[in-house]
């Protein structure tokens, strides 16, 4: 029996849903730009990330920073249960803006993952901590005097897709998708229903039904 739309929890999303079906649900109600088309990839874990956006906005630096790490540490310390740290760095590979120590700090608060539109470092150490990080790649350089956080808990963009504080974000091997809070219940209900219809289609085709006939019967692909 399907839960009521408002009763679909983050645990339900982790167990039953995935990024593509949520993206399809968003498409169906006119939200057609909710998944960045960027070469971000899972670097430390294949575990799916499901949580609430905790956003940071980054910029490149080319001078000595009088207060390095200030807002970065504030963001890390404010991360709570089921948060996902979003580092919107515009794809900059100037330094590794996420590493082992920040990972250790956010784990204390219950953060479930990080999405970095830029570079990270300490990959093997983060992997041993079991913390999923999605990023463009790696860079050995420290962020001091190279990059810094300029704002926290504000809407940010990755590839023109807006990530707002508190929005639901789901990321797996296929990519990532962000669900605005105002449509979250509707989207999760649609995704839930589609997954269970897909199960029927899969069973029908496994039993020998042609794909065309299955689509005609169930209307799901």
mmCIF file of C-alpha atoms in Angstrom:
data_model
loop_
_atom_site.group_PDB
_atom_site.id
_atom_site.type_symbol
_atom_site.label_atom_id
_atom_site.label_comp_id
_atom_site.label_asym_id
_atom_site.label_seq_id
_atom_site.Cartn_x
_atom_site.Cartn_y
_atom_site.Cartn_z
ATOM 1 C CA UNK A 1 0.000 0.000 0.000
ATOM 2 C CA UNK A 2 1.409 3.365 -1.014
ATOM 3 C CA UNK A 3 1.902 5.962 1.726
ATOM 4 C CA UNK A 4 0.057 9.275 1.520
ATOM 5 C CA UNK A 5 2.103 11.903 -0.388
ATOM 6 C CA UNK A 6 3.000 13.797 2.787
ATOM 7 C CA UNK A 7 4.065 10.555 4.464
ATOM 8 C CA UNK A 8 6.831 9.619 1.992
ATOM 9 C CA UNK A 9 9.956 9.973 4.121
ATOM 10 C CA UNK A 10 13.608 10.337 3.203
ATOM 11 C CA UNK A 11 14.019 6.700 4.217
ATOM 12 C CA UNK A 12 11.260 5.767 1.746
ATOM 13 C CA UNK A 13 13.060 7.721 -0.987
ATOM 14 C CA UNK A 14 16.319 5.914 -0.234
ATOM 15 C CA UNK A 15 14.685 2.495 -0.348
ATOM 16 C CA UNK A 16 12.196 2.880 -3.187
ATOM 17 C CA UNK A 17 13.103 5.762 -5.503
ATOM 18 C CA UNK A 18 16.046 6.932 -7.606
ATOM 19 C CA UNK A 19 17.194 10.048 -9.442
ATOM 20 C CA UNK A 20 15.786 9.296 -12.907
ATOM 21 C CA UNK A 21 12.235 8.539 -11.768
ATOM 22 C CA UNK A 22 12.191 11.725 -9.696
ATOM 23 C CA UNK A 23 13.441 13.681 -12.715
ATOM 24 C CA UNK A 24 10.613 12.142 -14.785
ATOM 25 C CA UNK A 25 8.074 13.197 -12.153
ATOM 26 C CA UNK A 26 9.401 16.753 -12.222
ATOM 27 C CA UNK A 27 9.230 16.759 -16.027
ATOM 28 C CA UNK A 28 5.590 15.698 -15.885
ATOM 29 C CA UNK A 29 4.578 18.835 -13.965
ATOM 30 C CA UNK A 30 6.668 21.254 -16.018
ATOM 31 C CA UNK A 31 9.866 21.385 -13.954
ATOM 32 C CA UNK A 32 12.226 20.554 -16.806
ATOM 33 C CA UNK A 33 15.512 22.015 -15.535
ATOM 34 C CA UNK A 34 16.172 20.259 -12.234
ATOM 35 C CA UNK A 35 19.183 18.069 -13.088
ATOM 36 C CA UNK A 36 22.595 19.588 -13.912
ATOM 37 C CA UNK A 37 24.238 18.303 -17.085
ATOM 38 C CA UNK A 38 27.736 18.455 -15.690
ATOM 39 C CA UNK A 39 30.577 15.909 -15.428
ATOM 40 C CA UNK A 40 30.129 15.466 -11.686
ATOM 41 C CA UNK A 41 30.816 11.927 -10.526
ATOM 42 C CA UNK A 42 30.841 9.797 -7.415
ATOM 43 C CA UNK A 43 34.408 9.873 -6.106
ATOM 44 C CA UNK A 44 34.237 8.319 -2.650
ATOM 45 C CA UNK A 45 31.199 6.030 -2.551
ATOM 46 C CA UNK A 46 28.550 4.535 -4.828
ATOM 47 C CA UNK A 47 25.920 5.136 -2.126
ATOM 48 C CA UNK A 48 22.921 7.212 -3.166
ATOM 49 C CA UNK A 49 22.704 10.652 -1.563
ATOM 50 C CA UNK A 50 19.268 11.727 -0.329
ATOM 51 C CA UNK A 51 18.886 14.796 1.850
ATOM 52 C CA UNK A 52 18.258 18.511 2.269
ATOM 53 C CA UNK A 53 20.402 21.155 0.609
ATOM 54 C CA UNK A 54 22.765 23.107 2.842
ATOM 55 C CA UNK A 55 24.226 25.561 0.353
ATOM 56 C CA UNK A 56 27.555 27.353 0.028
ATOM 57 C CA UNK A 57 28.587 29.783 -2.701
ATOM 58 C CA UNK A 58 32.281 29.860 -3.624
ATOM 59 C CA UNK A 59 34.546 32.214 -5.550
ATOM 60 C CA UNK A 60 38.138 32.045 -6.798
ATOM 61 C CA UNK A 61 40.774 34.207 -5.102
ATOM 62 C CA UNK A 62 44.025 35.627 -6.441
ATOM 63 C CA UNK A 63 45.160 37.491 -3.325
ATOM 64 C CA UNK A 64 45.880 36.789 0.338
ATOM 65 C CA UNK A 65 42.668 36.060 2.220
ATOM 66 C CA UNK A 66 42.579 37.854 5.613
ATOM 67 C CA UNK A 67 39.942 35.453 6.975
ATOM 68 C CA UNK A 68 40.410 32.090 5.266
ATOM 69 C CA UNK A 69 37.851 29.374 5.913
ATOM 70 C CA UNK A 70 35.533 31.686 7.933
ATOM 71 C CA UNK A 71 32.197 31.052 6.175
ATOM 72 C CA UNK A 72 33.275 27.572 5.110
ATOM 73 C CA UNK A 73 33.635 26.533 8.740
ATOM 74 C CA UNK A 74 30.356 28.221 9.643
ATOM 75 C CA UNK A 75 28.568 26.178 6.987
ATOM 76 C CA UNK A 76 30.201 22.958 8.085
ATOM 77 C CA UNK A 77 29.335 23.544 11.750
ATOM 78 C CA UNK A 78 25.697 24.277 10.861
ATOM 79 C CA UNK A 79 25.170 21.042 8.937
ATOM 80 C CA UNK A 80 22.565 18.877 10.615
ATOM 81 C CA UNK A 81 20.808 15.553 10.280
ATOM 82 C CA UNK A 82 20.074 14.554 6.663
ATOM 83 C CA UNK A 83 21.731 17.674 5.239
ATOM 84 C CA UNK A 84 23.697 17.550 1.985
ATOM 85 C CA UNK A 85 26.450 20.147 1.670
ATOM 86 C CA UNK A 86 26.191 21.852 -1.722
ATOM 87 C CA UNK A 87 29.395 23.623 -2.793
ATOM 88 C CA UNK A 88 28.603 25.801 -5.805
ATOM 89 C CA UNK A 89 32.065 26.691 -7.053
ATOM 90 C CA UNK A 90 31.252 27.238 -10.713
ATOM 91 C CA UNK A 91 33.226 24.184 -11.751
ATOM 92 C CA UNK A 92 36.515 25.711 -10.617
ATOM 93 C CA UNK A 93 39.385 23.259 -10.242
ATOM 94 C CA UNK A 94 41.676 25.849 -8.645
ATOM 95 C CA UNK A 95 41.917 23.944 -5.364
ATOM 96 C CA UNK A 96 40.541 20.986 -3.439
ATOM 97 C CA UNK A 97 37.752 22.661 -1.470
ATOM 98 C CA UNK A 98 36.568 19.521 0.325
ATOM 99 C CA UNK A 99 38.662 17.025 2.246
ATOM 100 C CA UNK A 100 38.967 14.638 5.171
ATOM 101 C CA UNK A 101 38.729 17.161 8.006
ATOM 102 C CA UNK A 102 35.568 18.818 6.709
ATOM 103 C CA UNK A 103 34.079 15.386 6.168
ATOM 104 C CA UNK A 104 34.829 14.412 9.766
ATOM 105 C CA UNK A 105 33.232 17.632 11.007
ATOM 106 C CA UNK A 106 29.955 17.283 9.080
ATOM 107 C CA UNK A 107 29.593 13.621 9.984
ATOM 108 C CA UNK A 108 29.281 14.701 13.608
ATOM 109 C CA UNK A 109 26.081 16.568 12.764
ATOM 110 C CA UNK A 110 24.508 13.855 10.634
ATOM 111 C CA UNK A 111 25.273 15.243 7.169
ATOM 112 C CA UNK A 112 24.722 12.516 4.549
ATOM 113 C CA UNK A 113 26.833 13.699 1.619
ATOM 114 C CA UNK A 114 28.439 16.537 -0.295
ATOM 115 C CA UNK A 115 28.010 17.730 -3.862
ATOM 116 C CA UNK A 116 30.945 19.838 -5.030
ATOM 117 C CA UNK A 117 30.882 21.689 -8.342
ATOM 118 C CA UNK A 118 34.647 21.781 -8.260
ATOM 119 C CA UNK A 119 37.527 19.722 -6.887
ATOM 120 C CA UNK A 120 38.162 17.756 -3.704
ATOM 121 C CA UNK A 121 41.134 15.990 -2.132
ATOM 122 C CA UNK A 122 41.797 13.235 0.464
ATOM 123 C CA UNK A 123 39.624 10.871 -1.566
ATOM 124 C CA UNK A 124 40.851 7.641 -0.009
ATOM 125 C CA UNK A 125 40.533 9.006 3.531
ATOM 126 C CA UNK A 126 36.977 10.175 2.842
ATOM 127 C CA UNK A 127 36.196 6.796 1.300
ATOM 128 C CA UNK A 128 37.316 5.099 4.514
ATOM 129 C CA UNK A 129 34.893 7.306 6.429
ATOM 130 C CA UNK A 130 32.077 6.007 4.219
ATOM 131 C CA UNK A 131 30.980 9.510 3.210
ATOM 132 C CA UNK A 132 29.632 10.001 -0.340
ATOM 133 C CA UNK A 133 31.039 12.991 -2.217
ATOM 134 C CA UNK A 134 30.186 13.911 -5.791
ATOM 135 C CA UNK A 135 32.589 16.296 -7.518
ATOM 136 C CA UNK A 136 34.197 17.212 -10.835
ATOM 137 C CA UNK A 137 37.559 15.763 -9.867
ATOM 138 C CA UNK A 138 40.527 16.200 -7.575
ATOM 139 C CA UNK A 139 43.126 18.884 -6.892
ATOM 140 C CA UNK A 140 45.978 18.752 -4.374
ATOM 141 C CA UNK A 141 46.092 22.475 -3.616
ATOM 142 C CA UNK A 142 44.590 23.818 -0.386
ATOM 143 C CA UNK A 143 41.813 26.382 -0.802
ATOM 144 C CA UNK A 144 43.581 29.060 1.278
ATOM 145 C CA UNK A 145 44.185 32.141 -0.892
ATOM 146 C CA UNK A 146 42.731 30.278 -3.869
ATOM 147 C CA UNK A 147 39.011 29.837 -3.157
ATOM 148 C CA UNK A 148 36.599 30.769 -0.401
ATOM 149 C CA UNK A 149 32.941 30.690 0.578
ATOM 150 C CA UNK A 150 31.288 34.069 0.029
ATOM 151 C CA UNK A 151 27.751 33.190 1.163
ATOM 152 C CA UNK A 152 25.868 30.385 2.888
ATOM 153 C CA UNK A 153 22.254 29.237 2.993
ATOM 154 C CA UNK A 154 21.315 31.087 -0.198
ATOM 155 C CA UNK A 155 19.986 29.768 -3.526
ATOM 156 C CA UNK A 156 22.924 28.674 -5.687
ATOM 157 C CA UNK A 157 23.247 27.320 -9.208
ATOM 158 C CA UNK A 158 25.018 24.364 -10.758
ATOM 159 C CA UNK A 159 24.736 24.395 -14.551
ATOM 160 C CA UNK A 160 21.769 26.846 -14.305
ATOM 161 C CA UNK A 161 19.889 24.487 -11.957
ATOM 162 C CA UNK A 162 18.883 26.221 -8.716
ATOM 163 C CA UNK A 163 19.571 24.523 -5.376
ATOM 164 C CA UNK A 164 17.796 26.314 -2.531
ATOM 165 C CA UNK A 165 18.320 25.692 1.181
ATOM 166 C CA UNK A 166 16.040 22.900 2.368
ATOM 167 C CA UNK A 167 15.267 21.547 -1.104
ATOM 168 C CA UNK A 168 15.364 17.780 -1.496
ATOM 169 C CA UNK A 169 18.350 16.530 -3.481
ATOM 170 C CA UNK A 170 18.800 12.979 -4.763
ATOM 171 C CA UNK A 171 22.035 11.855 -6.392
ATOM 172 C CA UNK A 172 23.212 8.462 -7.618
ATOM 173 C CA UNK A 173 25.298 6.956 -10.419
ATOM 174 C CA UNK A 174 22.966 8.416 -13.065
ATOM 175 C CA UNK A 175 23.215 12.004 -11.851
ATOM 176 C CA UNK A 176 21.552 14.384 -9.439
ATOM 177 C CA UNK A 177 18.158 16.042 -9.238
ATOM 178 C CA UNK A 178 16.831 18.741 -6.943
ATOM 179 C CA UNK A 179 13.169 19.007 -5.936
ATOM 180 C CA UNK A 180 11.828 22.434 -4.883
ATOM 181 C CA UNK A 181 10.044 22.272 -1.554
ATOM 182 C CA UNK A 182 6.772 23.669 -2.912
ATOM 183 C CA UNK A 183 6.290 20.648 -5.208
ATOM 184 C CA UNK A 184 8.040 17.982 -3.151
ATOM 185 C CA UNK A 185 4.946 16.100 -1.969
ATOM 186 C CA UNK A 186 3.465 16.009 -5.472
ATOM 187 C CA UNK A 187 6.708 14.917 -7.088
ATOM 188 C CA UNK A 188 7.401 12.140 -4.594
ATOM 189 C CA UNK A 189 3.865 10.811 -4.970
ATOM 190 C CA UNK A 190 4.193 10.788 -8.765
ATOM 191 C CA UNK A 191 7.614 9.119 -8.578
ATOM 192 C CA UNK A 192 6.354 6.537 -6.105
ATOM 193 C CA UNK A 193 3.422 5.628 -8.358
ATOM 194 C CA UNK A 194 5.630 5.419 -11.442
ATOM 195 C CA UNK A 195 8.119 3.094 -9.731
ATOM 196 C CA UNK A 196 5.350 0.696 -8.813
ATOM 197 C CA UNK A 197 3.861 0.831 -12.306
ATOM 198 C CA UNK A 198 7.342 0.158 -13.712
ATOM 199 C CA UNK A 199 7.463 -2.961 -11.558
ATOM 200 C CA UNK A 200 4.332 -4.216 -13.292
ATOM 201 C CA UNK A 201 5.776 -3.432 -16.740
ATOM 202 C CA UNK A 202 9.036 -5.171 -15.894
ATOM 203 C CA UNK A 203 7.198 -8.269 -14.722
ATOM 204 C CA UNK A 204 5.009 -8.287 -17.840
ATOM 205 C CA UNK A 205 7.972 -8.004 -20.215
ATOM 206 C CA UNK A 206 9.941 -10.591 -18.249
ATOM 207 C CA UNK A 207 6.948 -12.863 -18.813
ATOM 208 C CA UNK A 208 7.167 -12.362 -22.574
ATOM 209 C CA UNK A 209 4.974 -9.321 -23.259
ATOM 210 C CA UNK A 210 6.248 -7.110 -26.093
ATOM 211 C CA UNK A 211 7.439 -3.640 -25.116
ATOM 212 C CA UNK A 212 4.822 -1.993 -27.346
ATOM 213 C CA UNK A 213 2.034 -4.011 -25.756
ATOM 214 C CA UNK A 214 3.311 -3.281 -22.271
ATOM 215 C CA UNK A 215 3.406 0.457 -22.987
ATOM 216 C CA UNK A 216 -0.091 0.348 -24.483
ATOM 217 C CA UNK A 217 -1.373 -1.388 -21.368
ATOM 218 C CA UNK A 218 0.448 0.525 -18.639
ATOM 219 C CA UNK A 219 1.517 3.812 -20.285
ATOM 220 C CA UNK A 220 4.870 3.681 -18.523
ATOM 221 C CA UNK A 221 8.366 3.558 -19.989
#
